[in-house]
Coordinates of N, CA and C in Angstrom, one line a residue:
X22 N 116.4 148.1 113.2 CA 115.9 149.5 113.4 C 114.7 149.7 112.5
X23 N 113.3 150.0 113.0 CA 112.5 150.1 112.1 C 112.3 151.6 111.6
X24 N 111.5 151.5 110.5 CA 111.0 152.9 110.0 C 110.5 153.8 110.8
X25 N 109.8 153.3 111.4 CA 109.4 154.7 112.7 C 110.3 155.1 113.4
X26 N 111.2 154.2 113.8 CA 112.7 155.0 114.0 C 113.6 155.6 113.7
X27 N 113.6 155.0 112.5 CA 114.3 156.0 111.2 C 113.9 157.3 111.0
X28 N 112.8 157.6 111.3 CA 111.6 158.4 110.9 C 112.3 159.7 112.1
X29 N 112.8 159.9 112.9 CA 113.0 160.3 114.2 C 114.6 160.9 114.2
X30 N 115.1 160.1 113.6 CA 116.2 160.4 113.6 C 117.0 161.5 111.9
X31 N 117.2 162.2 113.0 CA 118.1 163.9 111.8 C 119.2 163.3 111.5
X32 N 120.0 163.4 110.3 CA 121.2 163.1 109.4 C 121.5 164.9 109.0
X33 N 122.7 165.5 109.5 CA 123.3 166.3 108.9 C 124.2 165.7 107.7
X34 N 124.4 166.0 107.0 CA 125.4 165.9 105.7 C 126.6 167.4 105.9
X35 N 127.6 167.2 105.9 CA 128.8 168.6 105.6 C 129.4 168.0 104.2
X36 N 129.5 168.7 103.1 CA 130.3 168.0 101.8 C 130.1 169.3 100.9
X37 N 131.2 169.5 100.3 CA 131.4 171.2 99.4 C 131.2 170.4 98.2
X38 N 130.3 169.4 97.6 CA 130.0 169.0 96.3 C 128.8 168.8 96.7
X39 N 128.4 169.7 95.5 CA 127.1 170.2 95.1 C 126.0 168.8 95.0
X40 N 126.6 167.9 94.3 CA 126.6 166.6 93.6 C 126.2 165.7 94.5
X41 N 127.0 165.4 95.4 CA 126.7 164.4 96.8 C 125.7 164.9 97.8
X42 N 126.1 166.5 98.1 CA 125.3 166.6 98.9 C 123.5 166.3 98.4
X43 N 123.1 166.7 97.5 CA 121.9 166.7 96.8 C 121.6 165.4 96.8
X44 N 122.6 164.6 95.8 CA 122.3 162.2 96.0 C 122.4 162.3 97.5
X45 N 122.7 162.5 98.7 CA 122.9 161.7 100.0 C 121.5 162.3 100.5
X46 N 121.0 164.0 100.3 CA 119.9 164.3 100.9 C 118.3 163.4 100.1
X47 N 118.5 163.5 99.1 CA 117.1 162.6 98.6 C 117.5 160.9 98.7
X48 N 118.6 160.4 98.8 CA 118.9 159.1 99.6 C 118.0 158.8 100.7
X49 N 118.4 160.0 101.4 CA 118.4 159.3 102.6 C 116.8 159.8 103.3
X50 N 116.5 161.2 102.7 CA 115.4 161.4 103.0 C 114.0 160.4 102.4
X51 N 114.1 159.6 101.3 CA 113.7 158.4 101.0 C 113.9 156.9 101.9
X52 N 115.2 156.9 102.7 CA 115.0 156.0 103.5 C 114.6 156.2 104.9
X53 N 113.7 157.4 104.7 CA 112.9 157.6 106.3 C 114.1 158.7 107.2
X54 N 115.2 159.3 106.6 CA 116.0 160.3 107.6 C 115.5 161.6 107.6
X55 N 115.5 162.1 108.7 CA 115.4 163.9 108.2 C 116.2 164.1 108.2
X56 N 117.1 164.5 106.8 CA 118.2 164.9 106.5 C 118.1 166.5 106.1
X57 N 119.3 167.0 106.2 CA 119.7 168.5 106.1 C 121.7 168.4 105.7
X58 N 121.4 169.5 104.7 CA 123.0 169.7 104.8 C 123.5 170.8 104.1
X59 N 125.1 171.4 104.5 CA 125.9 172.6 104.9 C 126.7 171.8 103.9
X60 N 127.4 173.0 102.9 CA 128.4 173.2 102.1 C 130.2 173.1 102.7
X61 N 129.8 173.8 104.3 CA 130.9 174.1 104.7 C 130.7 173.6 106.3
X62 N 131.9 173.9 107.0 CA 131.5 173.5 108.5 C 131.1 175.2 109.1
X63 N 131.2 176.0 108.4 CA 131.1 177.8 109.6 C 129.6 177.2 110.3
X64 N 128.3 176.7 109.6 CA 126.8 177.1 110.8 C 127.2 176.1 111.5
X65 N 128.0 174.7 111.6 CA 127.7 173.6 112.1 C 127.6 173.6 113.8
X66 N 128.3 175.0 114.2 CA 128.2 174.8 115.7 C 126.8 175.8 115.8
X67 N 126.0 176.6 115.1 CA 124.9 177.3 115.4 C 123.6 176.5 115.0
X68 N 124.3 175.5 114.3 CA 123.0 174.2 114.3 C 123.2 173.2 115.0
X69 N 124.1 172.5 115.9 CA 124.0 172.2 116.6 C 123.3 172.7 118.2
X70 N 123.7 173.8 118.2 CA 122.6 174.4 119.7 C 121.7 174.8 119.3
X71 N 120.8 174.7 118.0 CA 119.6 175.1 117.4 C 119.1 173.9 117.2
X72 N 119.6 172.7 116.6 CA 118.2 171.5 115.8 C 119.2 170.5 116.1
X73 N 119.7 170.4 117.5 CA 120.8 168.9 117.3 C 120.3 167.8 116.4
X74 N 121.5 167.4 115.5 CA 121.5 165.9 114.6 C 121.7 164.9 115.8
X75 N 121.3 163.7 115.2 CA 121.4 162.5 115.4 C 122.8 162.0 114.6
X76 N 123.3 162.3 114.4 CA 124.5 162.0 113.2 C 125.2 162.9 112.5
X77 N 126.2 163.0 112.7 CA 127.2 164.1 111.0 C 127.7 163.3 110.0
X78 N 127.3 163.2 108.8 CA 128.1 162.4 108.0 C 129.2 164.0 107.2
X79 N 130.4 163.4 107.5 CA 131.5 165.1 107.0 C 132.0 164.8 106.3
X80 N 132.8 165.4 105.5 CA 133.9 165.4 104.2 C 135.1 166.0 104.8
X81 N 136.0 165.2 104.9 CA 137.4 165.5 105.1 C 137.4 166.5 104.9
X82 N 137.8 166.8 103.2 CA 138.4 167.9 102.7 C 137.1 169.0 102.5
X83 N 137.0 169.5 103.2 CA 136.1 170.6 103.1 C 137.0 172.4 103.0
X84 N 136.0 173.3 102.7 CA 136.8 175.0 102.6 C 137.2 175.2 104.4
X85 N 137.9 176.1 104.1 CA 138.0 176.6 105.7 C 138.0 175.7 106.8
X86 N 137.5 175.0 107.9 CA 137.4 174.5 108.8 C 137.8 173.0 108.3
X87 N 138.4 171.8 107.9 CA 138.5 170.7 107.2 C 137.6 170.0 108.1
X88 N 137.3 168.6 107.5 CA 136.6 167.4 108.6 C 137.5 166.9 109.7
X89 N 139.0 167.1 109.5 CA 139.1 166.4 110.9 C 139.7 167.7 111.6
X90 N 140.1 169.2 111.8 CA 139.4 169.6 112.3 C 138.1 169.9 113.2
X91 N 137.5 169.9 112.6 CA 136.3 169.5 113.0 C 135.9 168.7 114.3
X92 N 136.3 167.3 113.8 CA 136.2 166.6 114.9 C 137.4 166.4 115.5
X93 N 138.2 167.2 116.2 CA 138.7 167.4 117.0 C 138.9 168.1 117.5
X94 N 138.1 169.2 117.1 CA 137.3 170.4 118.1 C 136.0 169.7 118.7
X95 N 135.2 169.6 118.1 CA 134.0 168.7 118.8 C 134.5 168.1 120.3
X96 N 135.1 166.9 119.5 CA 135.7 166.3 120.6 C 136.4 166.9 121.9
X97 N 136.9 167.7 121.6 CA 138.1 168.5 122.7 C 136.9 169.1 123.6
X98 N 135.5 169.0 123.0 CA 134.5 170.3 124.0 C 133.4 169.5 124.9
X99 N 134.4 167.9 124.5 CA 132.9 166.8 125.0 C 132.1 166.3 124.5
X100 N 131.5 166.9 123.3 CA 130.8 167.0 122.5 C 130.8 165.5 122.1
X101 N 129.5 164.6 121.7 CA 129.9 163.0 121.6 C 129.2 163.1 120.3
X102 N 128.4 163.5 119.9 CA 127.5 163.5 118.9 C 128.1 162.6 117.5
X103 N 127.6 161.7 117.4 CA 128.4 160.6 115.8 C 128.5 161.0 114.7
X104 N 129.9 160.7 114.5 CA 130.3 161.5 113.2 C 131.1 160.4 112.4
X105 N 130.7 160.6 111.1 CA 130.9 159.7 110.1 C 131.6 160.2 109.0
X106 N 132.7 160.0 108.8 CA 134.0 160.9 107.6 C 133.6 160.1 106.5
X107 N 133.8 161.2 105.3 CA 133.4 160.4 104.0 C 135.1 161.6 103.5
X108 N 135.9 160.4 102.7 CA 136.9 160.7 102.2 C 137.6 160.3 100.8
X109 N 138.0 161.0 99.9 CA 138.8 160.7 98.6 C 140.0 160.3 98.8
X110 N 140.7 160.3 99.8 CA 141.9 160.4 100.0 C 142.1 158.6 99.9
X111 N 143.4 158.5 99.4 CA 143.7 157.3 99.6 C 144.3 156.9 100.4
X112 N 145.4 157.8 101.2 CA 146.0 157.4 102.4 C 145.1 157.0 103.4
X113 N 145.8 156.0 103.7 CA 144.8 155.3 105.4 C 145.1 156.1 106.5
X114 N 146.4 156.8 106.9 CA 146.5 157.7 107.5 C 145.2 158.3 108.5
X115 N 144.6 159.4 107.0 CA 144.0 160.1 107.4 C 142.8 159.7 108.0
X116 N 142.3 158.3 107.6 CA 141.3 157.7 108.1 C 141.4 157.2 109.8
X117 N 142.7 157.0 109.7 CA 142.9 156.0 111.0 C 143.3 157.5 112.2
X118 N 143.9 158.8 111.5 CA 144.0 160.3 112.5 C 142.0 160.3 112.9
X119 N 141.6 160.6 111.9 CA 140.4 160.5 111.9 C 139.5 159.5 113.1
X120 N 140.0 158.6 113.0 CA 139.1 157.5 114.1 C 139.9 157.6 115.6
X121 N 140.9 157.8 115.6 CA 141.5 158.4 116.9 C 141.2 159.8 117.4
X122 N 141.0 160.6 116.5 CA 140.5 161.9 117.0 C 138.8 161.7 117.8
X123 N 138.2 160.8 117.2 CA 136.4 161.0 118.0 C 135.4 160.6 116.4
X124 N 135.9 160.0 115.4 CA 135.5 159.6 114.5 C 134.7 158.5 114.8
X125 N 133.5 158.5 114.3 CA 132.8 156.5 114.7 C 132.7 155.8 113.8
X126 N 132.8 156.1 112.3 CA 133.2 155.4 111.0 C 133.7 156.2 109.7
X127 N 134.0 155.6 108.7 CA 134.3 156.2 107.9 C 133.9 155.6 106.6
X128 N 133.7 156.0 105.5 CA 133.6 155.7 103.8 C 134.1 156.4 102.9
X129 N 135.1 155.3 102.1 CA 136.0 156.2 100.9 C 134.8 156.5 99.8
X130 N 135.5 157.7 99.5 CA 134.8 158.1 98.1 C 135.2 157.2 96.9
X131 N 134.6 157.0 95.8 CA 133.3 156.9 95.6 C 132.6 155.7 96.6
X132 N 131.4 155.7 96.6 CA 130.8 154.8 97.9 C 129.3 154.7 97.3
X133 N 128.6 153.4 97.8 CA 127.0 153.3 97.5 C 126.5 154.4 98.9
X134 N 125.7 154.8 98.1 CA 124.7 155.1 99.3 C 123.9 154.5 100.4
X135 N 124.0 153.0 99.8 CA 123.4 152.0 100.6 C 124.1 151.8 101.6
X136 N 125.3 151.8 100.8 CA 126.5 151.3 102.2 C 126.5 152.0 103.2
X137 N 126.2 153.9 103.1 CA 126.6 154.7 104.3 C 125.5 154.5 104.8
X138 N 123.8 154.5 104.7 CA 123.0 154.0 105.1 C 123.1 153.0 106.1
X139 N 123.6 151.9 105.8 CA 124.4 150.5 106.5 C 124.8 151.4 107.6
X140 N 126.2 152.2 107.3 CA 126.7 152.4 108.4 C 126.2 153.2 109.2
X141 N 125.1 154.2 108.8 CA 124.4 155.1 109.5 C 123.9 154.5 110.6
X142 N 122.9 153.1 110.0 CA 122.6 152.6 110.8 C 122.7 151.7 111.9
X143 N 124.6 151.2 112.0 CA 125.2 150.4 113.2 C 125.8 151.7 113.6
X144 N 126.2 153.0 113.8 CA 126.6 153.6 114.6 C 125.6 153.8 115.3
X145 N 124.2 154.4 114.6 CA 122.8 155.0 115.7 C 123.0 153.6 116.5
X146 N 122.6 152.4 116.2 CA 122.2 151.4 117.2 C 123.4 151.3 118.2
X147 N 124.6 152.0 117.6 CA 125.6 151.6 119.0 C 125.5 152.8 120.5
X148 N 124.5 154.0 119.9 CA 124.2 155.1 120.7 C 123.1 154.5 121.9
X149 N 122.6 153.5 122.0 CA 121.7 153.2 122.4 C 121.9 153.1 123.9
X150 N 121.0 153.1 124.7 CA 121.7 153.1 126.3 C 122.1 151.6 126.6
X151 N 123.1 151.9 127.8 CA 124.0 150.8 127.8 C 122.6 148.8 128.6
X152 N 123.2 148.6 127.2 CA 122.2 147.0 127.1 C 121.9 146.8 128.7
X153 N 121.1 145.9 128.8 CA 120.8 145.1 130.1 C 121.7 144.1 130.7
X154 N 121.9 143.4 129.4 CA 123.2 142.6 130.2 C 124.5 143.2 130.5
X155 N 125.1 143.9 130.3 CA 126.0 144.9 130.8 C 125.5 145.6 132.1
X156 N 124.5 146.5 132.0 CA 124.3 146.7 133.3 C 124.3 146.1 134.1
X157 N 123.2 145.3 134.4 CA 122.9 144.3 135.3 C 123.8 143.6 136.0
X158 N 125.0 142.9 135.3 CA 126.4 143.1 135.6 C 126.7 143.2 136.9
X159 N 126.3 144.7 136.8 CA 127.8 145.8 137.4 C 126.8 146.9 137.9
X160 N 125.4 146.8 138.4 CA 124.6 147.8 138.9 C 125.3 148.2 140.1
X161 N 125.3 149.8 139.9 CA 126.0 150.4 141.5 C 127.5 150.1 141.8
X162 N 127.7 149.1 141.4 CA 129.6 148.7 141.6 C 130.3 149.4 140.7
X163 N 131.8 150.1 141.8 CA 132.4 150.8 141.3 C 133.8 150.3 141.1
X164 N 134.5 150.6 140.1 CA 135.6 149.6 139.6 C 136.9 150.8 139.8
X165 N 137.3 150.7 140.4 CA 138.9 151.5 140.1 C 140.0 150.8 140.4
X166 N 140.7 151.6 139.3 CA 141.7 151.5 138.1 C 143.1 152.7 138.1
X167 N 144.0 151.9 138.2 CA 145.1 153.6 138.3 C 144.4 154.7 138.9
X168 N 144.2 155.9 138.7 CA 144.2 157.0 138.8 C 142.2 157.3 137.9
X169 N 141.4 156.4 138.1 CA 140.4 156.0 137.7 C 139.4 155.6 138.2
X170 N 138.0 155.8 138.2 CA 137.0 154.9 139.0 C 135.8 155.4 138.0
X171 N 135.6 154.0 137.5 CA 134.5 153.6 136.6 C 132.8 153.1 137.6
X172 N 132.4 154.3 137.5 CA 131.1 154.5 138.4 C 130.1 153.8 137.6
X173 N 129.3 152.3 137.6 CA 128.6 152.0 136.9 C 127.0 152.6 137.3
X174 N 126.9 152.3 138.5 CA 125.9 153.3 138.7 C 125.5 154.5 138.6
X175 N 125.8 155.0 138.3 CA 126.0 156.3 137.8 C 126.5 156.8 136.2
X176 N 126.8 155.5 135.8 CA 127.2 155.6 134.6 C 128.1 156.8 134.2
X177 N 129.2 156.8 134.8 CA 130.2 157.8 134.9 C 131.5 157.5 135.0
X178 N 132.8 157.5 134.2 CA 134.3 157.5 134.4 C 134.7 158.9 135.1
X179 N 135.6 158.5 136.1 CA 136.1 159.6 136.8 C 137.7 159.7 137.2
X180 N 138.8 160.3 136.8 CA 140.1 160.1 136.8 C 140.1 161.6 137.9
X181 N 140.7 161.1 138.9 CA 140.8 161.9 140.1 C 140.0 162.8 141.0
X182 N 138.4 161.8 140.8 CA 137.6 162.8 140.8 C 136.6 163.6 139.8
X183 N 137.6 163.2 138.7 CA 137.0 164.9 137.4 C 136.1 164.2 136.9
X184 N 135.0 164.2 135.9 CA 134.0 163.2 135.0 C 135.1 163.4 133.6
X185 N 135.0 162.2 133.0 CA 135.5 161.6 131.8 C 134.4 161.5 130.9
X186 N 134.2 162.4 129.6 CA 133.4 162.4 128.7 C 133.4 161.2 128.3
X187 N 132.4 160.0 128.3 CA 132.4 158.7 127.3 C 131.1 158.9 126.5
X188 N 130.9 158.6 124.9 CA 129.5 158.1 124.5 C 129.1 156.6 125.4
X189 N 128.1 156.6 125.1 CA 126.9 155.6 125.6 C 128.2 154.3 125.4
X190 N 128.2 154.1 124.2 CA 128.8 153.2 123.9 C 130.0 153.0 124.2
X191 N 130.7 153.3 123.8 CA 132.4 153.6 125.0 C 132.2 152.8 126.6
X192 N 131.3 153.7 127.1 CA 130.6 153.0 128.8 C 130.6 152.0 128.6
X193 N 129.5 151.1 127.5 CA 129.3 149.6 127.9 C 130.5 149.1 127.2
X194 N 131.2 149.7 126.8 CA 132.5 148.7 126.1 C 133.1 148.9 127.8
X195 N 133.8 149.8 128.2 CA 134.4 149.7 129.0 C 133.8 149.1 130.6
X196 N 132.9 149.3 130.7 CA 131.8 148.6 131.6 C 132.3 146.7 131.4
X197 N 132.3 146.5 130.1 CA 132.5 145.1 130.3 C 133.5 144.7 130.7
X198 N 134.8 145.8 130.0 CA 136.0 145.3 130.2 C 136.5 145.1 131.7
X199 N 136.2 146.1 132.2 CA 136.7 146.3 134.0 C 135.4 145.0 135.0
X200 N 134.7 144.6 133.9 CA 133.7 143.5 135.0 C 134.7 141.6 134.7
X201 N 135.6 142.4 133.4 CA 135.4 140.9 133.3 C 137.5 141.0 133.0
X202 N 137.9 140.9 134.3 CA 139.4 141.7 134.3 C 140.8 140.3 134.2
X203 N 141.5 140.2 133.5 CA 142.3 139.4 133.1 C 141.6 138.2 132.1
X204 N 140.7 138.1 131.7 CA 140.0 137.3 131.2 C 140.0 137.7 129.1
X205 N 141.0 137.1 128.8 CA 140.7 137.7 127.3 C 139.1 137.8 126.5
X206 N 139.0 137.9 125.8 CA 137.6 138.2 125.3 C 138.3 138.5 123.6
X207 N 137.2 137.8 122.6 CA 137.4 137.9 122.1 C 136.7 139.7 121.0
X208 N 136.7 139.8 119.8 CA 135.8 141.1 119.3 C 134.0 140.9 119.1
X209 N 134.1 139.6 119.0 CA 132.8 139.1 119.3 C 131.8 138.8 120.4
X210 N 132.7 138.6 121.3 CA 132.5 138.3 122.5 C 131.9 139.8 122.9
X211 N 133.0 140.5 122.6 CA 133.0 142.1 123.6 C 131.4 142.6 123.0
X212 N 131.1 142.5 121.7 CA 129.9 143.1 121.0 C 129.0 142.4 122.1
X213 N 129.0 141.1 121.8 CA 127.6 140.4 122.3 C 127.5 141.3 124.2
X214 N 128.6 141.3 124.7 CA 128.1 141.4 126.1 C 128.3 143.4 126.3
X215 N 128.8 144.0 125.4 CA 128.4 145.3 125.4 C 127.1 145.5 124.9
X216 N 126.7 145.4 123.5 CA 125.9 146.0 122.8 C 124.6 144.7 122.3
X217 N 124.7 143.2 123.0 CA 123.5 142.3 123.0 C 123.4 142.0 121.7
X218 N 124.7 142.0 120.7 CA 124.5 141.3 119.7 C 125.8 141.0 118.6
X219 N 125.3 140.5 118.0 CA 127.0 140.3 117.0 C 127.6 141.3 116.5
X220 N 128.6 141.3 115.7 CA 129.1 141.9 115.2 C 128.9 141.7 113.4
X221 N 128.3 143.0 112.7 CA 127.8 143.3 111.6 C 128.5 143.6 110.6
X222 N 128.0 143.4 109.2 CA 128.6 143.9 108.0 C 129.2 145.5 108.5
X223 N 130.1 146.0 107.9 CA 130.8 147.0 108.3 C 130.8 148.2 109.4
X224 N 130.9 147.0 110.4 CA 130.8 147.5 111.3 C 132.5 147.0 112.8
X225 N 133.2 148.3 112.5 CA 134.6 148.5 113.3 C 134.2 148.9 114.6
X226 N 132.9 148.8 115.5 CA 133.2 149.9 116.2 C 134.3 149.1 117.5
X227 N 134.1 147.9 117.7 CA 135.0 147.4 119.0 C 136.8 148.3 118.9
X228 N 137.0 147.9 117.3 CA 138.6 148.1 117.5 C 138.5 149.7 118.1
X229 N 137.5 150.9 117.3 CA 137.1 152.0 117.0 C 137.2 152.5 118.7
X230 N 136.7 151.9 119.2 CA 136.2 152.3 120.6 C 136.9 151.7 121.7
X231 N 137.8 150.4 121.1 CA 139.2 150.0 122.0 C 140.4 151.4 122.0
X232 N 140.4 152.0 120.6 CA 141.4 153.1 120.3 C 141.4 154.3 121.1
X233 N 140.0 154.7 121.0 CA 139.3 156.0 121.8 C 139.7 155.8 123.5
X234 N 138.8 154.6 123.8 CA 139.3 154.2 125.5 C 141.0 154.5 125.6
X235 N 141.2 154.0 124.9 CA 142.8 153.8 125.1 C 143.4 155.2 125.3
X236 N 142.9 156.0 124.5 CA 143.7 157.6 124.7 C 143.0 158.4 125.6
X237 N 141.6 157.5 126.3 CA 141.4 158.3 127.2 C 142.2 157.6 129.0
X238 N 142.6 156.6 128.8 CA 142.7 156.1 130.1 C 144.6 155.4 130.3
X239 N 144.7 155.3 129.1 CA 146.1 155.4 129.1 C 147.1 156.3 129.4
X240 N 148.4 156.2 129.5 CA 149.4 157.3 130.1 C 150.2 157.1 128.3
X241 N 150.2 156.3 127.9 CA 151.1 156.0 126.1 C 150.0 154.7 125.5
X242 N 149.0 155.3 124.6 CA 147.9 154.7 124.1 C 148.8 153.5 123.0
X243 N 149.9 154.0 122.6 CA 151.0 152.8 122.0 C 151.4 151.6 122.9
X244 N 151.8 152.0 123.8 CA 151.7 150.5 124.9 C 151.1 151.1 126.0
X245 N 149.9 150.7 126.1 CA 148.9 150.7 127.0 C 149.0 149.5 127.9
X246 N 148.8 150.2 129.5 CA 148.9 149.4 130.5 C 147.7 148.7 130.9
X247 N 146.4 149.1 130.5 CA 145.3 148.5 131.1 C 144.9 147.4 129.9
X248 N 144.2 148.5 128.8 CA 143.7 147.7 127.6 C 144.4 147.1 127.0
X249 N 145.1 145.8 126.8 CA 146.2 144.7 126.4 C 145.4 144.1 125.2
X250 N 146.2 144.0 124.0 CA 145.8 143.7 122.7 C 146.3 142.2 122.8
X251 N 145.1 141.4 122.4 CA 145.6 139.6 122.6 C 145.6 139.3 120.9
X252 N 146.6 139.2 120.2 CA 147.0 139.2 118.9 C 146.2 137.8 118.2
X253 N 145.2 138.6 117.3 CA 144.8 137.5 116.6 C 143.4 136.9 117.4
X254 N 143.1 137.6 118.3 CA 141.9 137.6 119.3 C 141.1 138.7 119.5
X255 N 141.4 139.1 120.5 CA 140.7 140.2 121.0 C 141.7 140.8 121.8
X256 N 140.9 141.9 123.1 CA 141.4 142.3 123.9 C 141.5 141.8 125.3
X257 N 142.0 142.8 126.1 CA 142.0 141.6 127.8 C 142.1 143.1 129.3
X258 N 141.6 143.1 129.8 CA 141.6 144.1 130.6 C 142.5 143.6 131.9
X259 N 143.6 144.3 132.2 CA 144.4 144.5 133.3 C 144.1 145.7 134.4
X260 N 143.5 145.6 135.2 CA 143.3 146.7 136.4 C 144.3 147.3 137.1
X261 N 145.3 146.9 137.1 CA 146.2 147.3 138.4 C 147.5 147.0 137.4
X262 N 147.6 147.0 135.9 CA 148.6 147.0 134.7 C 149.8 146.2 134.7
X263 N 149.8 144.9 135.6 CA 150.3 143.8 135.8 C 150.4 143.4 134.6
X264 N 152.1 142.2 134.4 CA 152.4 141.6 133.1 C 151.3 140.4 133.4
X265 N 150.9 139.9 132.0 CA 149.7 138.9 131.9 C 150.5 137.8 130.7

């Protein structure tokens, strides 16, 4: 991702310390973001329909409205926009409530700045429109599934008809899966032929975005009939939720 890129792209910050928010805004505003940030979440829906971010980086524990709150209102509205939890909390819990609700990464407190930077920067590149090799694929062909039909042309999931909110990214994950059906794949594999490249220093999004699929397309995202976990591998897509 180059600087002119960078350059382009808005970073909200939400964090009720005075402290962080001030280090993440001259961070990041030094590494080329136009950064901005809220104490609390009350303007974050009147800045959103006013100066949409490219990114939220949030704080759990915030006054009034918490961070996962938050993102689970977002989410519930469609809303895809990437959001990045920054947490004290030690429990993994809340991290892992957090990435099932519509979360795209996370960082415990205390944390480098470099590092959220890092992560800043493999979520933006996973927003990117769905790669060539994924398309190309599966141009115009439509894949249905249970109670499902993954419109590639159109770039659209539809469960009886209705449209299924996916990010960009989500699509070409699931775009691969339904092209490439009984065939395990590994987490490496799925990057290269979703997103045209490997998989990066801290970078979760396959499991992240296996999880999400899963509670959108499953009937019990616990044992899931389509997306099948191959232990110690990867994943494996079943169409029609046949034992494999």
């Amino acid at each position: 991702m180059t600087q002119d890129t960078l350059n382009t792209k808005k970073i909200l910050i939400v964090d009720d310390d005075p402290r962080i928010r001030e280090l993440l805004l001259r961070y990041l505003q030094q590494q080329g973001f136009d950064a901005d940030a809220y104490a609390d979440a009350s303007r974050l829906d009147q800045r959103l329909q006013q100066r949409r971010p490219d990114l939220i980086v949030l704080d759990l524990m915030l006054p009034g409205e918490d961070g996962l709150s938050v993102v689970r209102r977002l989410r519930a509205t469609g809303e895809t926009i990437p959001i990045i939890l920054l947490t004290a909390k030690g429990d993994d819990i809340d991290r892992i409530v957090g990435l099932e609700m519509g979360a795209d990464d996370y960082l415990g407190k205390p944390f480098n700045p470099r590092e959220l930077v890092a992560r800043i920067q493999a979520v933006l590149r996973r927003q990117a429109p769905v790669p060539a090799l994924a398309a190309e694929t599966a141009a115009g062909e439509s894949y249905p599934f249970g109670d499902f039909v993954l419109d590639a042309g159109c770039r659209e999931l539809r469960r009886k008809g209705e449209p299924v909110a996916l990010t960009p990214a989500e699509f070409a994950m699931l775009l691969v899966l339904v092209t490439h059906p009984r065939k395990p794949l590994s987490r490496e594999r799925l990057m290269q032929l979703a997103r045209g490249r490997d998989i990066e220093a801290f970078d979760r999004s396959v499991d992240v975005q296996i999880s999400r699929l899963r509670k959108l397309i499953e009937a019990d995202s616990s044992e899931p009939r389509f997306i099948r976990t191959v232990w110690g591998f990867g994943y494996v897509f079943v169409p029609d939720g046949e034992n494999v």
